[in-house]
PDB file of C-alpha atoms in Angstrom:
ATOM      1  CA  MET A  30     -21.972  -0.437 -33.724  1.00 42.00           C
ATOM      2  CA  THR A  31     -21.592   1.876 -30.769  1.00 44.00           C
ATOM      3  CA  SER A  32     -24.569   0.294 -29.013  1.00 46.00           C
ATOM      4  CA  ASP A  33     -23.068  -3.185 -29.563  1.00 45.00           C
ATOM      5  CA  ILE A  34     -19.782  -2.127 -27.986  1.00 45.00           C
ATOM      6  CA  LYS A  35     -21.618  -0.592 -25.076  1.00 47.00           C
ATOM      7  CA  LEU A  36     -23.694  -3.743 -24.611  1.00 46.00           C
ATOM      8  CA  ASN A  37     -20.600  -5.937 -24.711  1.00 59.00           C
ATOM      9  CA  SER A  38     -18.863  -3.745 -22.186  1.00 61.00           C
ATOM     10  CA  ILE A  39     -21.774  -3.921 -19.764  1.00 65.00           C
ATOM     11  CA  ASN A  40     -22.031  -7.709 -19.999  1.00 68.00           C
ATOM     12  CA  LEU A  41     -18.301  -8.401 -20.112  1.00 72.00           C
ATOM     13  CA  GLY A  42     -16.866 -10.427 -17.244  1.00 75.00           C
ATOM     14  CA  ILE A  43     -13.328 -10.510 -15.907  1.00 79.00           C
ATOM     15  CA  THR A  44     -10.724 -10.169 -18.662  1.00 80.00           C
ATOM     16  CA  LYS A  45      -7.076 -11.152 -18.332  1.00 83.00           C
ATOM     17  CA  TYR A  46      -6.055  -7.518 -18.643  1.00 81.00           C
ATOM     18  CA  GLN A  47      -8.382  -6.355 -15.884  1.00 83.00           C
ATOM     19  CA  LEU A  48      -7.235  -9.177 -13.619  1.00 86.00           C
ATOM     20  CA  PHE A  49      -3.584  -8.389 -14.271  1.00 86.00           C
ATOM     21  CA  CYS A  50      -4.061  -4.688 -13.521  1.00 85.00           C
ATOM     22  CA  VAL A  51      -5.883  -5.357 -10.252  1.00 88.00           C
ATOM     23  CA  LEU A  52      -3.362  -7.963  -9.080  1.00 88.00           C
ATOM     24  CA  ALA A  53      -0.429  -5.696  -9.985  1.00 87.00           C
ATOM     25  CA  ALA A  54      -1.933  -2.828  -8.008  1.00 88.00           C
ATOM     26  CA  SER A  55      -2.774  -5.124  -5.094  1.00 91.00           C
ATOM     27  CA  ILE A  56       0.917  -5.692  -4.305  1.00 90.00           C
ATOM     28  CA  THR A  57       0.824  -2.309  -2.595  1.00 90.00           C
ATOM     29  CA  ILE A  58      -2.096  -3.526  -0.467  1.00 93.00           C
ATOM     30  CA  VAL A  59      -0.178  -6.676   0.457  1.00 94.00           C
ATOM     31  CA  ASN A  60       2.437  -4.305   1.842  1.00 93.00           C
ATOM     32  CA  SER A  61      -0.261  -2.676   3.941  1.00 93.00           C
ATOM     33  CA  GLY A  62      -1.172  -5.966   5.594  1.00 94.00           C
ATOM     34  CA  TRP A  63       2.521  -6.687   6.106  1.00 95.00           C
ATOM     35  CA  ASN A  64       3.159  -3.436   7.965  1.00 94.00           C
ATOM     36  CA  LEU A  65       0.026  -3.885  10.012  1.00 91.00           C
ATOM     37  CA  VAL A  66       1.194  -7.039  11.836  1.00 92.00           C
ATOM     38  CA  VAL A  67       4.936  -7.416  11.203  1.00 92.00           C
ATOM     39  CA  ILE A  68       5.695  -5.552  14.404  1.00 90.00           C
ATOM     40  CA  ASN A  69       3.625  -7.815  16.669  1.00 88.00           C
ATOM     41  CA  GLN A  70       5.677 -10.985  17.128  1.00 87.00           C
ATOM     42  CA  PRO A  71       9.158  -9.473  17.626  1.00 89.00           C
ATOM     43  CA  GLY A  72       7.787  -6.780  19.954  1.00 87.00           C
ATOM     44  CA  ASP A  73       8.810  -8.388  23.247  1.00 86.00           C
ATOM     45  CA  ILE A  74      12.293  -9.246  21.980  1.00 87.00           C
ATOM     46  CA  ILE A  75      12.837  -5.670  20.792  1.00 88.00           C
ATOM     47  CA  THR A  76      11.705  -3.984  24.004  1.00 87.00           C
ATOM     48  CA  MET A  77      12.836  -6.371  26.766  1.00 84.00           C
ATOM     49  CA  CYS A  78      16.541  -6.181  25.871  1.00 78.00           C
ATOM     50  CA  LEU A  79      17.475  -9.633  27.169  1.00 69.00           C
ATOM     51  CA  ALA A  80      21.106  -9.088  26.154  1.00 66.00           C
ATOM     52  CA  GLY A  81      21.215  -5.716  27.906  1.00 66.00           C
ATOM     53  CA  PRO A  82      20.127  -2.245  26.743  1.00 63.00           C
ATOM     54  CA  LYS A  83      23.670  -1.354  25.626  1.00 72.00           C
ATOM     55  CA  HIS A  84      24.258  -4.497  23.586  1.00 73.00           C
ATOM     56  CA  SER A  85      24.832  -3.753  19.899  1.00 76.00           C
ATOM     57  CA  ILE A  86      25.462  -5.664  16.680  1.00 77.00           C
ATOM     58  CA  ASP A  87      27.378  -4.010  13.836  1.00 78.00           C
ATOM     59  CA  GLY A  88      27.040  -0.640  15.520  1.00 79.00           C
ATOM     60  CA  LEU A  89      23.271  -0.835  15.924  1.00 86.00           C
ATOM     61  CA  PRO A  90      21.540  -1.601  19.230  1.00 87.00           C
ATOM     62  CA  SER A  91      20.084  -5.080  19.381  1.00 86.00           C
ATOM     63  CA  CYS A  92      16.973  -3.757  21.090  1.00 86.00           C
ATOM     64  CA  ILE A  93      14.976  -0.577  21.714  1.00 89.00           C
ATOM     65  CA  PRO A  94      14.050  -0.319  25.410  1.00 88.00           C
ATOM     66  CA  ALA A  95      10.428   0.733  25.938  1.00 89.00           C
ATOM     67  CA  THR A  96       7.582   0.230  28.363  1.00 89.00           C
ATOM     68  CA  ASP A  97       4.371  -1.428  27.234  1.00 89.00           C
ATOM     69  CA  LEU A  98       2.664   1.952  27.002  1.00 93.00           C
ATOM     70  CA  VAL A  99       5.417   3.550  24.919  1.00 93.00           C
ATOM     71  CA  TRP A 100       5.640   0.526  22.650  1.00 92.00           C
ATOM     72  CA  GLY A 101       1.882   0.602  22.197  1.00 91.00           C
ATOM     73  CA  VAL A 102       2.120   4.217  21.067  1.00 92.00           C
ATOM     74  CA  ALA A 103       4.904   3.273  18.635  1.00 92.00           C
ATOM     75  CA  VAL A 104       2.804   0.475  17.178  1.00 91.00           C
ATOM     76  CA  GLY A 105      -0.301   2.670  16.974  1.00 92.00           C
ATOM     77  CA  SER A 106       1.541   5.503  15.220  1.00 94.00           C
ATOM     78  CA  TYR A 107       1.090   3.508  12.011  1.00 94.00           C
ATOM     79  CA  SER A 108      -2.641   4.270  12.206  1.00 93.00           C
ATOM     80  CA  ILE A 109      -1.911   8.000  12.456  1.00 95.00           C
ATOM     81  CA  GLY A 110       0.006   7.755   9.197  1.00 95.00           C
ATOM     82  CA  ASN A 111      -2.868   5.769   7.676  1.00 94.00           C
ATOM     83  CA  LEU A 112      -5.266   8.571   8.523  1.00 95.00           C
ATOM     84  CA  ILE A 113      -3.029  11.233   6.978  1.00 95.00           C
ATOM     85  CA  GLY A 114      -2.522   9.198   3.816  1.00 94.00           C
ATOM     86  CA  ALA A 115      -6.209   8.380   3.455  1.00 93.00           C
ATOM     87  CA  ILE A 116      -7.194  12.045   3.760  1.00 94.00           C
ATOM     88  CA  ALA A 117      -4.527  13.288   1.359  1.00 93.00           C
ATOM     89  CA  CYS A 118      -4.977  10.644  -1.330  1.00 92.00           C
ATOM     90  CA  THR A 119      -8.309  11.989  -2.622  1.00 89.00           C
ATOM     91  CA  TRP A 120      -6.883  15.346  -3.675  1.00 91.00           C
ATOM     92  CA  PHE A 121      -3.765  13.824  -5.222  1.00 91.00           C
ATOM     93  CA  SER A 122      -5.642  11.071  -7.061  1.00 88.00           C
ATOM     94  CA  ASN A 123      -8.149  13.542  -8.505  1.00 86.00           C
ATOM     95  CA  LYS A 124      -5.369  15.856  -9.660  1.00 87.00           C
ATOM     96  CA  TYR A 125      -2.749  13.374 -10.838  1.00 87.00           C
ATOM     97  CA  GLY A 126      -4.619  10.080 -11.219  1.00 84.00           C
ATOM     98  CA  ARG A 127      -5.114   6.871  -9.258  1.00 87.00           C
ATOM     99  CA  ARG A 128      -2.076   5.236 -10.850  1.00 85.00           C
ATOM    100  CA  PHE A 129       0.113   8.132  -9.747  1.00 88.00           C
ATOM    101  CA  VAL A 130      -0.919   7.723  -6.113  1.00 91.00           C
ATOM    102  CA  LEU A 131      -0.546   3.937  -6.149  1.00 90.00           C
ATOM    103  CA  LEU A 132       2.941   4.116  -7.622  1.00 88.00           C
ATOM    104  CA  HIS A 133       4.224   7.002  -5.532  1.00 90.00           C
ATOM    105  CA  SER A 134       2.875   5.585  -2.302  1.00 93.00           C
ATOM    106  CA  ASN A 135       5.596   3.002  -2.839  1.00 92.00           C
ATOM    107  CA  THR A 136       8.166   5.785  -3.031  1.00 92.00           C
ATOM    108  CA  ILE A 137       7.083   6.940   0.412  1.00 94.00           C
ATOM    109  CA  GLY A 138       7.154   3.336   1.586  1.00 93.00           C
ATOM    110  CA  LEU A 139      10.760   3.038   0.386  1.00 93.00           C
ATOM    111  CA  ILE A 140      11.701   5.955   2.624  1.00 94.00           C
ATOM    112  CA  SER A 141      10.225   4.190   5.649  1.00 94.00           C
ATOM    113  CA  ALA A 142      12.117   0.922   5.030  1.00 94.00           C
ATOM    114  CA  PRO A 143      15.640   2.119   6.008  1.00 93.00           C
ATOM    115  CA  LEU A 144      14.185   4.194   8.835  1.00 93.00           C
ATOM    116  CA  LEU A 145      12.567   1.093  10.291  1.00 93.00           C
ATOM    117  CA  GLY A 146      15.638  -1.065   9.801  1.00 91.00           C
ATOM    118  CA  LEU A 147      18.075   1.484  11.264  1.00 92.00           C
ATOM    119  CA  SER A 148      15.968   2.777  14.165  1.00 91.00           C
ATOM    120  CA  VAL A 149      18.010   3.309  17.319  1.00 90.00           C
ATOM    121  CA  ASN A 150      15.329   4.805  19.567  1.00 91.00           C
ATOM    122  CA  ILE A 151      11.569   5.109  19.913  1.00 93.00           C
ATOM    123  CA  PRO A 152      11.187   8.592  18.319  1.00 94.00           C
ATOM    124  CA  MET A 153      12.968   7.415  15.177  1.00 94.00           C
ATOM    125  CA  PHE A 154      10.893   4.250  15.121  1.00 94.00           C
ATOM    126  CA  VAL A 155       7.652   6.210  15.527  1.00 95.00           C
ATOM    127  CA  CYS A 156       8.594   8.526  12.642  1.00 95.00           C
ATOM    128  CA  ALA A 157       9.290   5.497  10.454  1.00 95.00           C
ATOM    129  CA  ARG A 158       5.930   3.951  11.342  1.00 95.00           C
ATOM    130  CA  VAL A 159       4.097   7.194  10.558  1.00 96.00           C
ATOM    131  CA  VAL A 160       5.810   7.492   7.172  1.00 96.00           C
ATOM    132  CA  SER A 161       4.951   3.872   6.409  1.00 95.00           C
ATOM    133  CA  GLY A 162       1.365   4.500   7.475  1.00 95.00           C
ATOM    134  CA  ILE A 163       1.047   7.514   5.163  1.00 96.00           C
ATOM    135  CA  ALA A 164       2.147   5.381   2.226  1.00 95.00           C
ATOM    136  CA  GLN A 165      -0.245   2.549   2.967  1.00 94.00           C
ATOM    137  CA  GLY A 166      -3.138   4.833   3.884  1.00 94.00           C
ATOM    138  CA  ALA A 167      -2.860   6.576   0.515  1.00 94.00           C
ATOM    139  CA  ALA A 168      -2.679   3.245  -1.315  1.00 93.00           C
ATOM    140  CA  ASN A 169      -5.661   1.755   0.529  1.00 92.00           C
ATOM    141  CA  GLY A 170      -7.751   4.860  -0.034  1.00 90.00           C
ATOM    142  CA  THR A 171      -7.028   4.845  -3.765  1.00 92.00           C
ATOM    143  CA  PHE A 172      -7.096   1.136  -4.582  1.00 91.00           C
ATOM    144  CA  SER A 173     -10.872   0.625  -4.336  1.00 87.00           C
ATOM    145  CA  THR A 174     -11.570   3.575  -6.611  1.00 87.00           C
ATOM    146  CA  TYR A 175      -8.942   2.326  -9.043  1.00 89.00           C
ATOM    147  CA  VAL A 176     -10.596  -1.107  -9.214  1.00 88.00           C
ATOM    148  CA  VAL A 177     -14.037   0.433  -9.797  1.00 85.00           C
ATOM    149  CA  GLU A 178     -12.738   2.605 -12.634  1.00 83.00           C
ATOM    150  CA  ILE A 179     -10.825  -0.024 -14.615  1.00 83.00           C
ATOM    151  CA  THR A 180     -13.330  -2.865 -14.398  1.00 83.00           C
ATOM    152  CA  THR A 181     -16.661  -3.618 -16.042  1.00 81.00           C
ATOM    153  CA  PRO A 182     -19.747  -3.980 -13.804  1.00 79.00           C
ATOM    154  CA  HIS A 183     -19.638  -7.774 -13.713  1.00 79.00           C
ATOM    155  CA  ALA A 184     -15.902  -7.909 -13.074  1.00 82.00           C
ATOM    156  CA  ARG A 185     -16.216  -5.231 -10.415  1.00 80.00           C
ATOM    157  CA  ASN A 186     -18.401  -7.426  -8.222  1.00 78.00           C
ATOM    158  CA  SER A 187     -15.769 -10.176  -8.149  1.00 81.00           C
ATOM    159  CA  LEU A 188     -12.574  -8.115  -8.051  1.00 85.00           C
ATOM    160  CA  ALA A 189     -13.783  -5.881  -5.222  1.00 81.00           C
ATOM    161  CA  CYS A 190     -12.730  -8.601  -2.780  1.00 87.00           C
ATOM    162  CA  VAL A 191      -9.063  -8.305  -3.790  1.00 90.00           C
ATOM    163  CA  LEU A 192      -8.503  -5.468  -1.308  1.00 89.00           C
ATOM    164  CA  GLU A 193      -9.324  -7.588   1.736  1.00 90.00           C
ATOM    165  CA  LEU A 194      -7.628 -10.626   0.218  1.00 93.00           C
ATOM    166  CA  ALA A 195      -4.387  -8.709  -0.372  1.00 94.00           C
ATOM    167  CA  VAL A 196      -4.375  -7.308   3.182  1.00 94.00           C
ATOM    168  CA  ASN A 197      -4.749 -10.808   4.624  1.00 95.00           C
ATOM    169  CA  VAL A 198      -2.033 -12.203   2.354  1.00 95.00           C
ATOM    170  CA  GLY A 199       0.310  -9.515   3.652  1.00 95.00           C
ATOM    171  CA  MET A 200      -0.580 -10.327   7.247  1.00 95.00           C
ATOM    172  CA  VAL A 201       0.038 -14.039   6.764  1.00 95.00           C
ATOM    173  CA  LEU A 202       3.374 -13.402   5.025  1.00 95.00           C
ATOM    174  CA  ALA A 203       4.460 -11.126   7.855  1.00 94.00           C
ATOM    175  CA  MET A 204       3.597 -13.694  10.512  1.00 93.00           C
ATOM    176  CA  LEU A 205       5.399 -16.483   8.657  1.00 94.00           C
ATOM    177  CA  CYS A 206       8.538 -14.433   8.107  1.00 92.00           C
ATOM    178  CA  SER A 207       8.492 -13.267  11.722  1.00 91.00           C
ATOM    179  CA  LEU A 208       8.860 -16.849  12.944  1.00 89.00           C
ATOM    180  CA  GLY A 209      12.450 -16.996  11.713  1.00 87.00           C
ATOM    181  CA  MET A 210      13.442 -13.336  11.964  1.00 88.00           C
ATOM    182  CA  MET A 211      12.535 -12.238  15.477  1.00 85.00           C
ATOM    183  CA  LYS A 212      16.018 -12.369  16.976  1.00 84.00           C
ATOM    184  CA  PRO A 213      18.429  -9.431  16.734  1.00 83.00           C
ATOM    185  CA  PRO A 214      19.596  -8.211  14.301  1.00 85.00           C
ATOM    186  CA  LEU A 215      17.188 -10.104  12.026  1.00 89.00           C
ATOM    187  CA  TRP A 216      14.184  -8.097  13.177  1.00 91.00           C
ATOM    188  CA  ARG A 217      15.721  -5.071  11.473  1.00 91.00           C
ATOM    189  CA  GLY A 218      15.775  -6.934   8.181  1.00 92.00           C
ATOM    190  CA  LEU A 219      12.222  -8.088   8.809  1.00 92.00           C
ATOM    191  CA  PHE A 220      10.985  -4.518   9.108  1.00 93.00           C
ATOM    192  CA  SER A 221      13.017  -3.433   6.079  1.00 92.00           C
ATOM    193  CA  LEU A 222      11.384  -6.042   3.837  1.00 93.00           C
ATOM    194  CA  THR A 223       8.571  -3.562   3.302  1.00 93.00           C
ATOM    195  CA  GLY A 224      10.976  -1.838   0.903  1.00 93.00           C
ATOM    196  CA  VAL A 225      11.261  -5.030  -1.167  1.00 93.00           C
ATOM    197  CA  LEU A 226       7.482  -5.128  -1.550  1.00 92.00           C
ATOM    198  CA  CYS A 227       7.545  -1.466  -2.588  1.00 92.00           C
ATOM    199  CA  LEU A 228      10.138  -2.175  -5.293  1.00 91.00           C
ATOM    200  CA  ILE A 229       8.130  -5.126  -6.616  1.00 90.00           C
ATOM    201  CA  SER A 230       4.989  -2.993  -6.740  1.00 88.00           C
ATOM    202  CA  MET A 231       6.768  -0.091  -8.452  1.00 86.00           C
ATOM    203  CA  ASN A 232       7.995  -2.390 -11.209  1.00 82.00           C
ATOM    204  CA  ALA A 233       4.572  -3.908 -11.839  1.00 75.00           C
ATOM    205  CA  ASP A 234       3.147  -2.513 -15.059  1.00 55.00           C
ATOM    206  CA  ILE A 235      -0.153  -0.918 -14.040  1.00 52.00           C
ATOM    207  CA  THR A 236      -2.664   0.085 -16.693  1.00 48.00           C
ATOM    208  CA  LYS A 237      -3.143   3.585 -17.999  1.00 49.00           C
ATOM    209  CA  GLU A 238      -5.893   5.745 -16.598  1.00 48.00           C
ATOM    210  CA  TYR A 239      -9.440   5.216 -17.841  1.00 46.00           C
ATOM    211  CA  GLU A 240     -12.122   7.664 -18.827  1.00 41.00           C
ATOM    212  CA  GLN A 241     -13.580   7.915 -15.322  1.00 46.00           C
ATOM    213  CA  ILE A 242     -10.408   9.442 -13.888  1.00 44.00           C
ATOM    214  CA  ILE A 243     -10.083  11.647 -16.959  1.00 40.00           C
ATOM    215  CA  MET A 244     -13.497  13.049 -16.076  1.00 40.00           C
ATOM    216  CA  ALA A 245     -12.077  14.160 -12.731  1.00 46.00           C
ATOM    217  CA  THR A 246      -9.190  16.038 -14.336  1.00 45.00           C
ATOM    218  CA  VAL A 247     -10.494  17.605 -17.553  1.00 43.00           C
ATOM    219  CA  ARG A 248     -13.614  19.442 -18.549  1.00 44.00           C
ATOM    220  CA  TYR A 249     -16.615  17.132 -18.629  1.00 44.00           C
ATOM    221  CA  VAL A 250     -18.145  18.855 -21.678  1.00 47.00           C
ATOM    222  CA  ARG A 251     -14.986  18.348 -23.703  1.00 51.00           C
ATOM    223  CA  LEU A 252     -14.724  14.698 -22.660  1.00 45.00           C
ATOM    224  CA  LYS A 253     -18.365  14.116 -23.572  1.00 49.00           C
ATOM    225  CA  ASP A 254     -17.699  15.469 -27.078  1.00 52.00           C
ATOM    226  CA  ILE A 255     -14.615  13.273 -27.455  1.00 47.00           C
ATOM    227  CA  LEU A 256     -16.459  10.128 -26.401  1.00 46.00           C
ATOM    228  CA  ARG A 257     -19.189  10.794 -28.923  1.00 46.00           C
TER     229      ARG A 257
END
């Protein structure tokens, strides 16, 4: 009977449960694509200050004056956060599980949302971008491993493409939303929408951990005895 189960597992294709788990986890990756390009289209409006550098709306400046070089650094600071998150995620996912990292990367992303929306100067904006990058770097670094561990070999070949698909979906959504939200103060709401994606992802019911991640957190000998 054991051999039959093993054979079925090896030959099993994509199940509804596997597909649901991967799609639920991929919402975090959609957020990654969003943050990657959402800053591009409103960039000139934010930095050129056509209404004047001292113009404000509801107590917040309508722009953030910056040269092209400074703005480029602000945009690129997201990649610094990505690097930090990608390096840190391995230790945390091995200790606490892939699901833990995927869910709590959204918590970090939630912190970045108000920082982005309420930024009044470049240093604050850079900090927000770094925090956002840490969240998405951790999620990206964990997602592929998560997909490998919860899917059967045949399903794994097909579902591996979800990472790139989710990133591109996020990029397209960001560009579409930017078309109507570039003017002040709407660009602040545009940047803050990353928090909405985080909330949606946090409320998605992701599967429990599978035996592969258990092997990374408990004694292998004991697990081997249990599986027998």
